[in-house]
XYZ file of C-alpha atoms in Angstrom:
616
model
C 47.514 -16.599 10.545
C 46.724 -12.743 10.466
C 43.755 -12.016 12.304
C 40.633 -11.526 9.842
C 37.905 -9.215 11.841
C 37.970 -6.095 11.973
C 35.607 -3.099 13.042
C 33.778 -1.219 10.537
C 34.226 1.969 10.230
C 31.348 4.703 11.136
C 29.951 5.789 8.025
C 29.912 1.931 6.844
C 27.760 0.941 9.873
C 25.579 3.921 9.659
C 25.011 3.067 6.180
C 23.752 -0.848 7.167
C 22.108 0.875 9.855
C 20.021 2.602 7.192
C 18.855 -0.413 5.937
C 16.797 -1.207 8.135
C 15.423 2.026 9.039
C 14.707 3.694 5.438
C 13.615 1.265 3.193
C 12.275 4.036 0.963
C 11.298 7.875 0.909
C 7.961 7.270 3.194
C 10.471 5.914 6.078
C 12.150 8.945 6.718
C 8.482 10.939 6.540
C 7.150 8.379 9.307
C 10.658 9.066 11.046
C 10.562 12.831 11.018
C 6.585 12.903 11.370
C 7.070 11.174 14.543
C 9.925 13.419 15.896
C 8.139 16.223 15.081
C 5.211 14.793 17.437
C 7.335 14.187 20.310
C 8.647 17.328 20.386
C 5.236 18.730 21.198
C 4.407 20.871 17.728
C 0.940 22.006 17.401
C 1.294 22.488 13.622
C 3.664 20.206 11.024
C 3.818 20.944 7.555
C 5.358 18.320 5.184
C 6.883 19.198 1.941
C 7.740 16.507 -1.203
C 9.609 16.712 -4.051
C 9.560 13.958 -6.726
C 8.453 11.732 -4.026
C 10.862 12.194 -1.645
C 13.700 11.603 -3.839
C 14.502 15.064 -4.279
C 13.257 16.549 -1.088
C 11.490 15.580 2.047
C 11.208 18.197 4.680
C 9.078 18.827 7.759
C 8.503 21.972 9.108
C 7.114 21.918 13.168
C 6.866 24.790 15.954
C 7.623 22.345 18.885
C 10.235 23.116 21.663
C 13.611 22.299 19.029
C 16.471 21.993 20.204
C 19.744 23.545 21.875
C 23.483 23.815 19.610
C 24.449 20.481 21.536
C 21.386 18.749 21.411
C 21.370 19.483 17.979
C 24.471 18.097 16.823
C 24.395 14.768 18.920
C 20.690 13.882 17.484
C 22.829 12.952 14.454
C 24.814 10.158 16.426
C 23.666 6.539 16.715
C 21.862 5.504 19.261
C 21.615 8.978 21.070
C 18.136 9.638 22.215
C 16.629 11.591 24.933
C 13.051 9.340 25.420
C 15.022 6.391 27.318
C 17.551 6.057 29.797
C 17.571 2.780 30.975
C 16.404 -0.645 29.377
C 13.664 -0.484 31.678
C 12.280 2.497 29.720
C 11.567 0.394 26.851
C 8.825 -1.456 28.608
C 7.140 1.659 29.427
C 7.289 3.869 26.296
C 4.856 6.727 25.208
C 6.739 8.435 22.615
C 7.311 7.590 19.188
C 11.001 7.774 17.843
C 13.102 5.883 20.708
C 16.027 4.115 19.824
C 18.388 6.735 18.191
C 19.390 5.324 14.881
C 16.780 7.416 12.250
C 18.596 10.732 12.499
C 21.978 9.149 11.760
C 20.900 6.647 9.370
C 19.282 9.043 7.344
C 22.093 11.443 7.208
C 24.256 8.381 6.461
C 22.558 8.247 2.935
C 21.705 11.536 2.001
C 22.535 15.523 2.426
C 20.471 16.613 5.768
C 19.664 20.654 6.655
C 18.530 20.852 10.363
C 17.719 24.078 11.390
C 16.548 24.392 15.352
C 15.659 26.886 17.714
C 14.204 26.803 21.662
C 11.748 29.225 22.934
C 14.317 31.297 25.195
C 16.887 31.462 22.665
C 17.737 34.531 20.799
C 19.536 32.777 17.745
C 18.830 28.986 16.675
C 20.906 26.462 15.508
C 21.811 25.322 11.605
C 23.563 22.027 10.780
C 24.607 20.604 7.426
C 25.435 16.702 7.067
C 26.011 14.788 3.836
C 26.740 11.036 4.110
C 27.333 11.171 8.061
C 29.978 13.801 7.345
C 29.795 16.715 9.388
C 29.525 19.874 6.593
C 28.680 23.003 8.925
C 27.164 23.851 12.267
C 26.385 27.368 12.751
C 23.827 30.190 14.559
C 21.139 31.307 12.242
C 18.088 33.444 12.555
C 15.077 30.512 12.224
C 11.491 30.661 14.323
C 10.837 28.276 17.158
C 11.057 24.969 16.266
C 12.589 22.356 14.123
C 12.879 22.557 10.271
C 14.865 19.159 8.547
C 15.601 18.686 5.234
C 16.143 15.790 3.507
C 17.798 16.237 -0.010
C 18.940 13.589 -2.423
C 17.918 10.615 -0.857
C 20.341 7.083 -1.445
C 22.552 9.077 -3.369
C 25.769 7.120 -2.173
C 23.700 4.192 -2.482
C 22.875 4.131 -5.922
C 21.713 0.283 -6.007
C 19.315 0.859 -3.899
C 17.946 4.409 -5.559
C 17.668 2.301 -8.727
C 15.277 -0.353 -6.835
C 13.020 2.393 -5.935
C 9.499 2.687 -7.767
C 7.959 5.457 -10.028
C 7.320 8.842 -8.261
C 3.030 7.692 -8.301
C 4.006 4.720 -6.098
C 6.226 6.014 -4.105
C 4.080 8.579 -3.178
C 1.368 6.536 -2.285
C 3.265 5.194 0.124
C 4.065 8.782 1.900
C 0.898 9.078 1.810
C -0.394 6.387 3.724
C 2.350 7.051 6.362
C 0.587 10.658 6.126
C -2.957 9.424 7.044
C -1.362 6.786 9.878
C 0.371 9.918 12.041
C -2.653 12.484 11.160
C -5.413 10.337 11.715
C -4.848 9.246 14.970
C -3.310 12.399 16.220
C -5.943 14.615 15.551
C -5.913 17.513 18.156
C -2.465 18.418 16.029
C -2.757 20.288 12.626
C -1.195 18.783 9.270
C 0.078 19.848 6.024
C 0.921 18.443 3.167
C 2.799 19.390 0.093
C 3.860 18.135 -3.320
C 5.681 19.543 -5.881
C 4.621 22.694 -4.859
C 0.664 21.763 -5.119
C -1.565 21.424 -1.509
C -2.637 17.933 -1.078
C -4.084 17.835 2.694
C -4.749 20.311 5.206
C -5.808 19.015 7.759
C -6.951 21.450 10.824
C -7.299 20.114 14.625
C -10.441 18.593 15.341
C -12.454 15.254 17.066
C -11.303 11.859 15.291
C -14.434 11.796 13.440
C -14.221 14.712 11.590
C -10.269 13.855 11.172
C -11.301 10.529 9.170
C -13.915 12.477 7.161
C -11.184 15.682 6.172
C -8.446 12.739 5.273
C -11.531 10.397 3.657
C -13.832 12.727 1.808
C -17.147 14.223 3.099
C -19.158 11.122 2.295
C -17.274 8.809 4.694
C -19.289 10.492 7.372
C -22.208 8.127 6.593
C -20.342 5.305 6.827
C -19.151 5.221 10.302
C -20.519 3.200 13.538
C -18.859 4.584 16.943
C -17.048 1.738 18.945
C -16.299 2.467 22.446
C -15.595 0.046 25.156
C -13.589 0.592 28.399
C -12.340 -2.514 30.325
C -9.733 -3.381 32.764
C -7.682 -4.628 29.732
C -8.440 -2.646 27.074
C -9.904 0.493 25.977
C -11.352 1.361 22.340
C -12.808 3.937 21.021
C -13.150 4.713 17.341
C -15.234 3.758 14.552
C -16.193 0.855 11.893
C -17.263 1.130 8.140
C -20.841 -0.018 7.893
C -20.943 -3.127 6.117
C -22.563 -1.583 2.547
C -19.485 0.284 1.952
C -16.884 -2.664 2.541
C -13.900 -1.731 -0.156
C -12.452 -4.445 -2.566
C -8.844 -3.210 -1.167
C -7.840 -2.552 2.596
C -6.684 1.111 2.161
C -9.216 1.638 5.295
C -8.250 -0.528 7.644
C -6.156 1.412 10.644
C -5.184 -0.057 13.947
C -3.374 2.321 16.394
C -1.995 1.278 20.124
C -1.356 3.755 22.301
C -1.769 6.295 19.518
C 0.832 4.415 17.376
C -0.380 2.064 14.074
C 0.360 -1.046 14.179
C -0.651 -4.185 11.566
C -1.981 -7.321 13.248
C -3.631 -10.344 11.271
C -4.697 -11.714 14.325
C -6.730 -8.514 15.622
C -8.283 -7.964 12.242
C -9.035 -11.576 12.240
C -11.079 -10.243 15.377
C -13.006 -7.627 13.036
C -13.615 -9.886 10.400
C -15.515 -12.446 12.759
C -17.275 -9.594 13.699
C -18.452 -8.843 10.235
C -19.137 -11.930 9.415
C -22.372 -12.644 7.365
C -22.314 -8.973 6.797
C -20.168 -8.414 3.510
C -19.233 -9.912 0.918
C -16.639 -12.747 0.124
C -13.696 -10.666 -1.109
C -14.687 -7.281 0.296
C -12.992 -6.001 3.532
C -14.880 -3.803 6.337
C -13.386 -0.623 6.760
C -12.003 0.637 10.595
C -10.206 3.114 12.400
C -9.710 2.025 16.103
C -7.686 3.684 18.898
C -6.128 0.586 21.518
C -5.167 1.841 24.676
C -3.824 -0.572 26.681
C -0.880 -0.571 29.737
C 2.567 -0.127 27.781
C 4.035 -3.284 30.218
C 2.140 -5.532 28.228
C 3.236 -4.888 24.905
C 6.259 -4.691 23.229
C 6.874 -2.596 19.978
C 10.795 -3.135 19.623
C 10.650 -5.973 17.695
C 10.417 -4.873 14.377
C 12.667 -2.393 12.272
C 9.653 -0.044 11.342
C 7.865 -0.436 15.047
C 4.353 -1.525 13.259
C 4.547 -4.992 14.674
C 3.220 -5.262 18.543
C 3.692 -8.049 20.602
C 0.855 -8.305 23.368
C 1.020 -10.410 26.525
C -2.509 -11.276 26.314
C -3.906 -11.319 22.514
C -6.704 -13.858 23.287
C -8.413 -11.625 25.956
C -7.831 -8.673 22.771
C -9.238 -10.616 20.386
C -12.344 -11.318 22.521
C -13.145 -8.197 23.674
C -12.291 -6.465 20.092
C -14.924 -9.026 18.491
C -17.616 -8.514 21.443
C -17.353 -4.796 20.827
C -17.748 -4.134 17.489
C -20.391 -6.781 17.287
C -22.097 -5.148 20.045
C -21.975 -1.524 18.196
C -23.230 -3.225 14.785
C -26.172 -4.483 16.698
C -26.586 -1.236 18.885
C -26.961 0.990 15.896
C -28.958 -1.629 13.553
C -26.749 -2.107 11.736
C -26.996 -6.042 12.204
C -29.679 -8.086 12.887
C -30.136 -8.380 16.709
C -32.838 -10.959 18.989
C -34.727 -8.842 21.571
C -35.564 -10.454 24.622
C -37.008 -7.420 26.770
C -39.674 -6.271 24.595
C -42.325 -4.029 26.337
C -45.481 -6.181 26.744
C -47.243 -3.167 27.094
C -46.372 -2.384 23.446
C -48.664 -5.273 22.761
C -51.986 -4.731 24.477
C -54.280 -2.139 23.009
C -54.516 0.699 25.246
C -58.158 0.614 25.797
C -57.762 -2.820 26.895
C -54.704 -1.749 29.278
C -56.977 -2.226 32.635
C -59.307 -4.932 31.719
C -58.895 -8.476 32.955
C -58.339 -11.193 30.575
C -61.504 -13.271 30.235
C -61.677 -16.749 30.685
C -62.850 -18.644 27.267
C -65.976 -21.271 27.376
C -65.937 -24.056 24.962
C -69.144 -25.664 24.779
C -69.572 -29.779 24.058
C -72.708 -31.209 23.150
C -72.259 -34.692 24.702
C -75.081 -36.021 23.344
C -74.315 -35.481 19.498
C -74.845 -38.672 17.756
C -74.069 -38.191 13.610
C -76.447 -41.253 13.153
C -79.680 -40.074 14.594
C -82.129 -39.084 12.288
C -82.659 -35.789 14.145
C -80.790 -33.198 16.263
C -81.430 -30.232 18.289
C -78.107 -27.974 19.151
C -78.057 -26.451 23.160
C -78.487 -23.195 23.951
C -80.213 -22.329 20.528
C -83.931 -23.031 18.805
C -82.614 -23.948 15.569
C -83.538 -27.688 14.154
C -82.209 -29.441 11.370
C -83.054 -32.424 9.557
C -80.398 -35.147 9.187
C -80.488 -37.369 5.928
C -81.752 -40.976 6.692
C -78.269 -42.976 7.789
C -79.295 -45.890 5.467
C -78.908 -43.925 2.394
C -75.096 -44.174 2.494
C -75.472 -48.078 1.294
C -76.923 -46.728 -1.772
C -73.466 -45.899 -2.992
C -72.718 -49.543 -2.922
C -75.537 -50.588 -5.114
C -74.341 -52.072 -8.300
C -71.107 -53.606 -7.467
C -70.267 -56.569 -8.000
C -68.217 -58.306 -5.475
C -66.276 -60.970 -7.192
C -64.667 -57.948 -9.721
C -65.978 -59.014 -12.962
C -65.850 -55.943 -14.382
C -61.820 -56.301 -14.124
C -61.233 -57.221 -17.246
C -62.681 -54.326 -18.847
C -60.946 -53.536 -22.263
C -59.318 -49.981 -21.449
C -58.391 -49.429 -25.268
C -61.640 -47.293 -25.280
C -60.155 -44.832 -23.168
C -59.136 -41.263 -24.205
C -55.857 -39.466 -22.782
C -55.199 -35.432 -22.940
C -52.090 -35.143 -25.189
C -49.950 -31.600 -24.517
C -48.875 -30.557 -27.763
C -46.661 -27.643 -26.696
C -44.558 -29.980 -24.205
C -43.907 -32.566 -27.452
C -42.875 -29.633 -29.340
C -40.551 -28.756 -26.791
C -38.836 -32.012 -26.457
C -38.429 -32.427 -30.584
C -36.740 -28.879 -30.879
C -34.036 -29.801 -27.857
C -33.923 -32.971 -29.040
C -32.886 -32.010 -32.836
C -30.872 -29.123 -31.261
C -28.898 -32.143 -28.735
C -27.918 -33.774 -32.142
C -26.514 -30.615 -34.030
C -24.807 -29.236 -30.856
C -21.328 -29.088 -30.629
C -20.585 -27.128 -26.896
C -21.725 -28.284 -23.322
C -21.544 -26.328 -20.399
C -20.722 -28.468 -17.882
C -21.475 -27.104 -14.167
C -21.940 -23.675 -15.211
C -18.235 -23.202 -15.049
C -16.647 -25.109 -17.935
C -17.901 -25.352 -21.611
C -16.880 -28.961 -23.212
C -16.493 -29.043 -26.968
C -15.673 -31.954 -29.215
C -12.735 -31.410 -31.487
C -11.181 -34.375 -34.189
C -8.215 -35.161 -31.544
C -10.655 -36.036 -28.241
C -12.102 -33.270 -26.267
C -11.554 -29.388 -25.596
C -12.056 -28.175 -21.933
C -12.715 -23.950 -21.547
C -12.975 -22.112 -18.129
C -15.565 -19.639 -19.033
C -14.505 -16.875 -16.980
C -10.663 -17.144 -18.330
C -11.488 -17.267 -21.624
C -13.893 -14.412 -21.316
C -11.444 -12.018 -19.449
C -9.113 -12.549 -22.494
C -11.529 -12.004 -25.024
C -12.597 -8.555 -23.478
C -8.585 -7.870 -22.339
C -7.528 -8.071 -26.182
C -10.884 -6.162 -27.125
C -10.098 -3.115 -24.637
C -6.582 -3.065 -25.334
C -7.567 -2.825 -29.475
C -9.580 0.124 -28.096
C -7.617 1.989 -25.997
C -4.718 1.701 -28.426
C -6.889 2.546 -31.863
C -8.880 5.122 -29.299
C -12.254 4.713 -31.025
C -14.363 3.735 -28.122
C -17.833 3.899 -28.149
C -19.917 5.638 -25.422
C -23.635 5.377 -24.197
C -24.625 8.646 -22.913
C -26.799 8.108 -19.375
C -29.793 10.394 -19.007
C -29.134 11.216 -15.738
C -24.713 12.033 -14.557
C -23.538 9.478 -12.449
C -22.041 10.953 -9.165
C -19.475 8.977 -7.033
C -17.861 9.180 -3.996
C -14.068 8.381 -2.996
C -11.663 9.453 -0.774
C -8.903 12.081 -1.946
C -5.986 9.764 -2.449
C -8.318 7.081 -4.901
C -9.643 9.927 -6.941
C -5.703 11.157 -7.350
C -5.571 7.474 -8.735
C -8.213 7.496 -10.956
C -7.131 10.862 -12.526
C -4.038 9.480 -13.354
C -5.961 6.822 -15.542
C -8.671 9.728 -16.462
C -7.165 9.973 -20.398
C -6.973 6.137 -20.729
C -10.662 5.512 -19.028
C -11.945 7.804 -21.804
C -10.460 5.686 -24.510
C -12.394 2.953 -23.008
C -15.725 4.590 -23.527
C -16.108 6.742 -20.017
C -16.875 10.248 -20.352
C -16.570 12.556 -17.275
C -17.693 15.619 -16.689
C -16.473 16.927 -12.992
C -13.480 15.649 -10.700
C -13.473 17.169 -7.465
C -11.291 16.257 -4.017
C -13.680 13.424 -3.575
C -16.430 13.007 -5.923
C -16.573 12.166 -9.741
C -19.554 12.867 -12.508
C -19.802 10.531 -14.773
C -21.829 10.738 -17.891
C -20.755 8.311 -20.461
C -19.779 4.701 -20.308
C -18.722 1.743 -22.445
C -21.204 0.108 -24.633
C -20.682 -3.218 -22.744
C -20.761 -1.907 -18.746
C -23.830 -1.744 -17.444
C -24.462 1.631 -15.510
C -25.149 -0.481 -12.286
C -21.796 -2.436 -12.104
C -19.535 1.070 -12.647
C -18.608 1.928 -9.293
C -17.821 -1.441 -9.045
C -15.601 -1.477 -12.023
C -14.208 1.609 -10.818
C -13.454 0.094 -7.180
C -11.653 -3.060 -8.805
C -9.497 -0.535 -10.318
C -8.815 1.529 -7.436
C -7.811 -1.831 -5.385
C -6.032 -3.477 -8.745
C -3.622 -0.699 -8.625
C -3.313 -0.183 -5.170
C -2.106 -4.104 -4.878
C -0.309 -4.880 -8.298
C 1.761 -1.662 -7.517
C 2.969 -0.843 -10.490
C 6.250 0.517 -11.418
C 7.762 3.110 -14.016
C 8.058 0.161 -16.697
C 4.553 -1.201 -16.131
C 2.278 0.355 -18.816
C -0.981 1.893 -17.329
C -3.252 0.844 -20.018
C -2.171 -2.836 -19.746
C -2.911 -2.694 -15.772
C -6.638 -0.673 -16.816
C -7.614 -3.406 -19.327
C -6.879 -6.437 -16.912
C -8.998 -4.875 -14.086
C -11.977 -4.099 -16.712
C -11.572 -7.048 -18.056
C -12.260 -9.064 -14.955
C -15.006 -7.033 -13.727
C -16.726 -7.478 -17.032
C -15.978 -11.194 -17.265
C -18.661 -14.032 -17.305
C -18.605 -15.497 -14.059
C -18.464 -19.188 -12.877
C -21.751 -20.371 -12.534
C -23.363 -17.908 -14.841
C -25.832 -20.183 -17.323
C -25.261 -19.721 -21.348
C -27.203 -20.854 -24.211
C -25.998 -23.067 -26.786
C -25.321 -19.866 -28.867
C -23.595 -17.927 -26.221
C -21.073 -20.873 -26.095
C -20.666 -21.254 -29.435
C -19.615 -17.350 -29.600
C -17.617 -17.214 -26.785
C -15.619 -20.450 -27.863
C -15.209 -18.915 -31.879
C -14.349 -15.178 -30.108
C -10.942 -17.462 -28.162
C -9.971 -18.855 -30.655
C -10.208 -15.624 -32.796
C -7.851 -14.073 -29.823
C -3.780 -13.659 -30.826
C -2.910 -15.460 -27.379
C -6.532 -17.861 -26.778
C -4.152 -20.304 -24.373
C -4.193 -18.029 -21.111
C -5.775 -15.129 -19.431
C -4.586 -11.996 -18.790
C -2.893 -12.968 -15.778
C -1.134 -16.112 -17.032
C -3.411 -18.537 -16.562
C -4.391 -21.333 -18.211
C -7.531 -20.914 -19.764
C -8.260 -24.333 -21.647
C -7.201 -27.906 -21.584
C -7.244 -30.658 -24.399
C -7.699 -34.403 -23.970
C -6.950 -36.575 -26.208
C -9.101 -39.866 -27.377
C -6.338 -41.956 -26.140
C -5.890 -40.075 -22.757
C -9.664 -40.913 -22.487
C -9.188 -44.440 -23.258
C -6.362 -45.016 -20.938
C -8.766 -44.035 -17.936
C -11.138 -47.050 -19.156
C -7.936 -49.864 -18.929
């Protein structure tokens, strides 16, 4: 039998390779972004086209690289940040295994252009699909410049699975904020089909969170800082009024890399708990710094999963800390033991002894003598005779023959309004065709049995039908507030809702400024009240962060769901007999009354005989 295994060839492997390395265009911006760090540039400038399926390039003034250096940075698993396997237990650089240079140039056409310090000319190389194009000298300024054109375009399966250009460039983006955040003292720029997004200029970590966040976020941070044996932290956490709907602000980084953890957030949420809301999730940005022995960071394609020797010990002191800074800053509600007790004496009274008090007994008070005379004063008073108390008793009879008193002689109050009451619910209970039972469910009778409604269901697709009949006819109505409405968001959820800007208007919404990171609002729907629309607003933000959705998804569908369950009744709100009446006759008036607008069910039926079976 002829032998069956064989080697694959290079381009095939580099091309698996690539799988696991660039997933999509914000892969090869977290690869290059991190080269770019470790070659010690003071300034990167990032440059997208079409969301990085046209272009992706980063621009840096680090220390680049010689003609040889150059040319083997495109060959698997050729690094310069480890020699040994020992290395990779004590790693403080970002890029180290070697495989994103060549699995990127596996699946698309790469530019590198280098040059070091001391040299006169740099160094230009030109790969498509792991095939060597050109390598020549060329006139370039200190550093590294890397293009990355046409991404998966030998791999067009997997350029079809990618999402629309608005998705896909959120997720550059938030590969964007994970590098600039936490390496602050470095400058960043970003770029977008042509158009300035960020620039970001060195500064403290505080003000870095604020340029990437939006002015207002400056109010919303606590410091955290804690230095143990173990661990160090520093950073800060989102006060617990500001808590989001989505976790867009939620950034762990160890050893200056970010990392996700469930457990450590776990940690954070303990720490907050009691504080926010059920659904809402604090906001942090915290900076780990712990020995590089004890973790390891190699065991995950993308290097954002951390494995820690000691996570209990973590998770303690993480808790302990933030707690510790919520309750330093007032933020939550602290016992103080140590209280001055000088803070509690008048001042006047600071020197003065505390006097002794005198309680006085009169030991020979007697109630029943006829007369008494008080110590220590003049005054006399005259006590009633003692025997008078038997006069109460005069009169009755004590064999009880006034028991049998007729008591039909007796008068009783009557409360007219209270029997009125009663009569009105009374001939209402025999008319009535709904129940709401537990404030959740709204029971009405129908000729088969018995008709079960989820109130919040049924009203999501009631208002879902109503905004889509709205935003499709685009005859809104609008109350105008007397006063604008001004809001506050970071840069990358205002991008969001400008996208949605034309289709909010058909809802009713009326705006009248959009700036980097606030938004003037001046009309809403007839139906929102203006207290619940940064809420609305929020839901959005975090419904289309999380639903992700792609070039076939229709934005208007997406914007009427969200509103739709923001508006909704919720379970355990009370109605009256004629709000469950309406909202039953408004379901059943709907083109699709049997589910909500996210598929589920939102009544049952139950037959007389289903009911009868459960009394066999």
């Amino acid at each position: 039998m002829a032998d069956i295994i064989q080697l694959l060839p290079d381009h095939v492997a580099n091309q698996i390779a690539a799988g696991e390395v660039v997933q999509r265009p914000a892969s090869v911006v977290k690869e290059l972004l991190e080269n770019a760090i470790d070659a010690g540039a003071s300034q990167i400038k990032l440059i997208i086209k079409d969301a990085g399926k046209t272009l992706i390039q980063v621009i840096d003034d680090g220390k680049g690289m010689s003609a040889t250096d150059a040319r083997l940075s495109f060959e698997r698993h050729a690094t310069s940040k480890i020699r040994t396997a020992e290395d990779l237990f004590s790693l403080h650089t970002k890029g180290f295994r070697g495989e994103a240079l060549a699995s990127i140039a596996a699946i698309a056409h790469v530019e590198l252009k280098t040059k070091q310090e001391q040299d006169e000319l740099g160094t230009q190389i030109t790969i498509e699909g792991s095939e060597l194009v050109s390598q020549e000298p060329t006139v370039t300024p200190k550093g590294t410049t890397i293009a990355v054109k046409n991404l998966f375009f030998n791999i067009p399966a997997r350029r079809n699975f990618l999402k629309s250009n608005t998705v896909e460039l959120r997720h550059i983006i938030d590969e964007f904020h994970r590098v600039a955040l936490v390496h602050h003292s470095l400058a960043f720029i970003m770029y977008h089909n042509g158009s300035e997004l960020f620039n970001l200029p060195t500064s403290n970590f505080r003000q870095r969170i604020v340029n990437v966040f939006g002015g207002k976020t400056n109010e919303k941070l606590v410091p955290v800082n804690e230095a143990t044996e173990v661990l160090k932290i520093s950073g800060f956490v989102g006060k617990p009024e500001f808590a989001k709907k989505s976790k867009t602000e939620q950034f762990f980084f160890v050893n200056d890399r970010f990392i996700k953890s469930a457990y450590l957030n776990h940690a954070i949420n303990s720490a907050f708990e009691g504080l926010v809301k059920d659904g809402s999730h604090p906001s942090y940005f915290l900076n780990l710094q712990v020995d590089p022995k004890s973790i390891d960071i190699n065991i995950h394609p993308t290097k954002t999963e951390i494995k820690f020797d000691d996570e209990h010990t973590l998770y303690a002191i993480l808790r302990s800390s933030v707690k510790h800074s919520l309750g330093q800053f007032n933020i939550a509600p602290v016992l103080d033991f140590e209280s001055d007790a000088n803070l509690e004496t008048p001042y006047a009274f600071k020197n003065k002894a505390a006097a002794m008090p005198r309680v006085e007994v009169d030991r020979s008070f007697n109630p029943f003598y006829d007369e008494q005379v008080s110590r220590g004063s003049s005054t006399h008073y005259k006590k009633e005779p003692a025997v008078q108390w038997e006069s109460l008793y005069v009169g009755l009879e004590s064999k009880g023959t006034r028991a049998n008193q007729n008591f039909s002689e007796l008068q009783f109050e009557s409360d007219n309004e209270m029997q009125s009451m009663f009569d009105d619910d009374a001939s209402e209970t025999t008319s009535r065709s709904t129940y709401q039972f537990q404030n959740k469910y709204i029971i009405s009778a129908i000729k088969s049995g018995m008709l079960v409604i989820d109130q919040n269901r049924a009203h999501q697709r009631i208002l879902y039908e109503g905004l889509l009949k709205s935003m499709t006819v685009k005859e809104a109505t609008s109350q105008q507030l007397l006063f604008p409405l001004e809001l506050h968001f970071s840069i990358t959820e205002t991008n969001i809702l400008e996208q949605l800007k034309e289709d909010l208007e058909h809802t009713g919404f009326i705006f009248s400024e959009f700036t980097e990171d606030k938004i003037s609002i001046t009309g809403v729907p007839v139906n929102v009240p203006h207290s619940e629309v940064s809420i609305i607003l929020e839901q959005l933000i975090s419904d289309v962060e999380q639903e992700v959705p792609d070039s076939n998804f229709s934005a208007v569908d997406l914007l009427a769901k969200s509103m739709a369950k923001s508006l909704a009744i919720k379970s355990g709100q009370s109605l009256t007999f004629t709000e469950q009446e309406h909202l039953v006759n408004s379901l059943f008036a709907c083109k699709e009354p049997n589910v909500s607008p996210t598929n589920r069910i939102a009544f049952i039926t139950m037959g007389v005989e289903e009911l009868d079976k459960k009394f066999m």
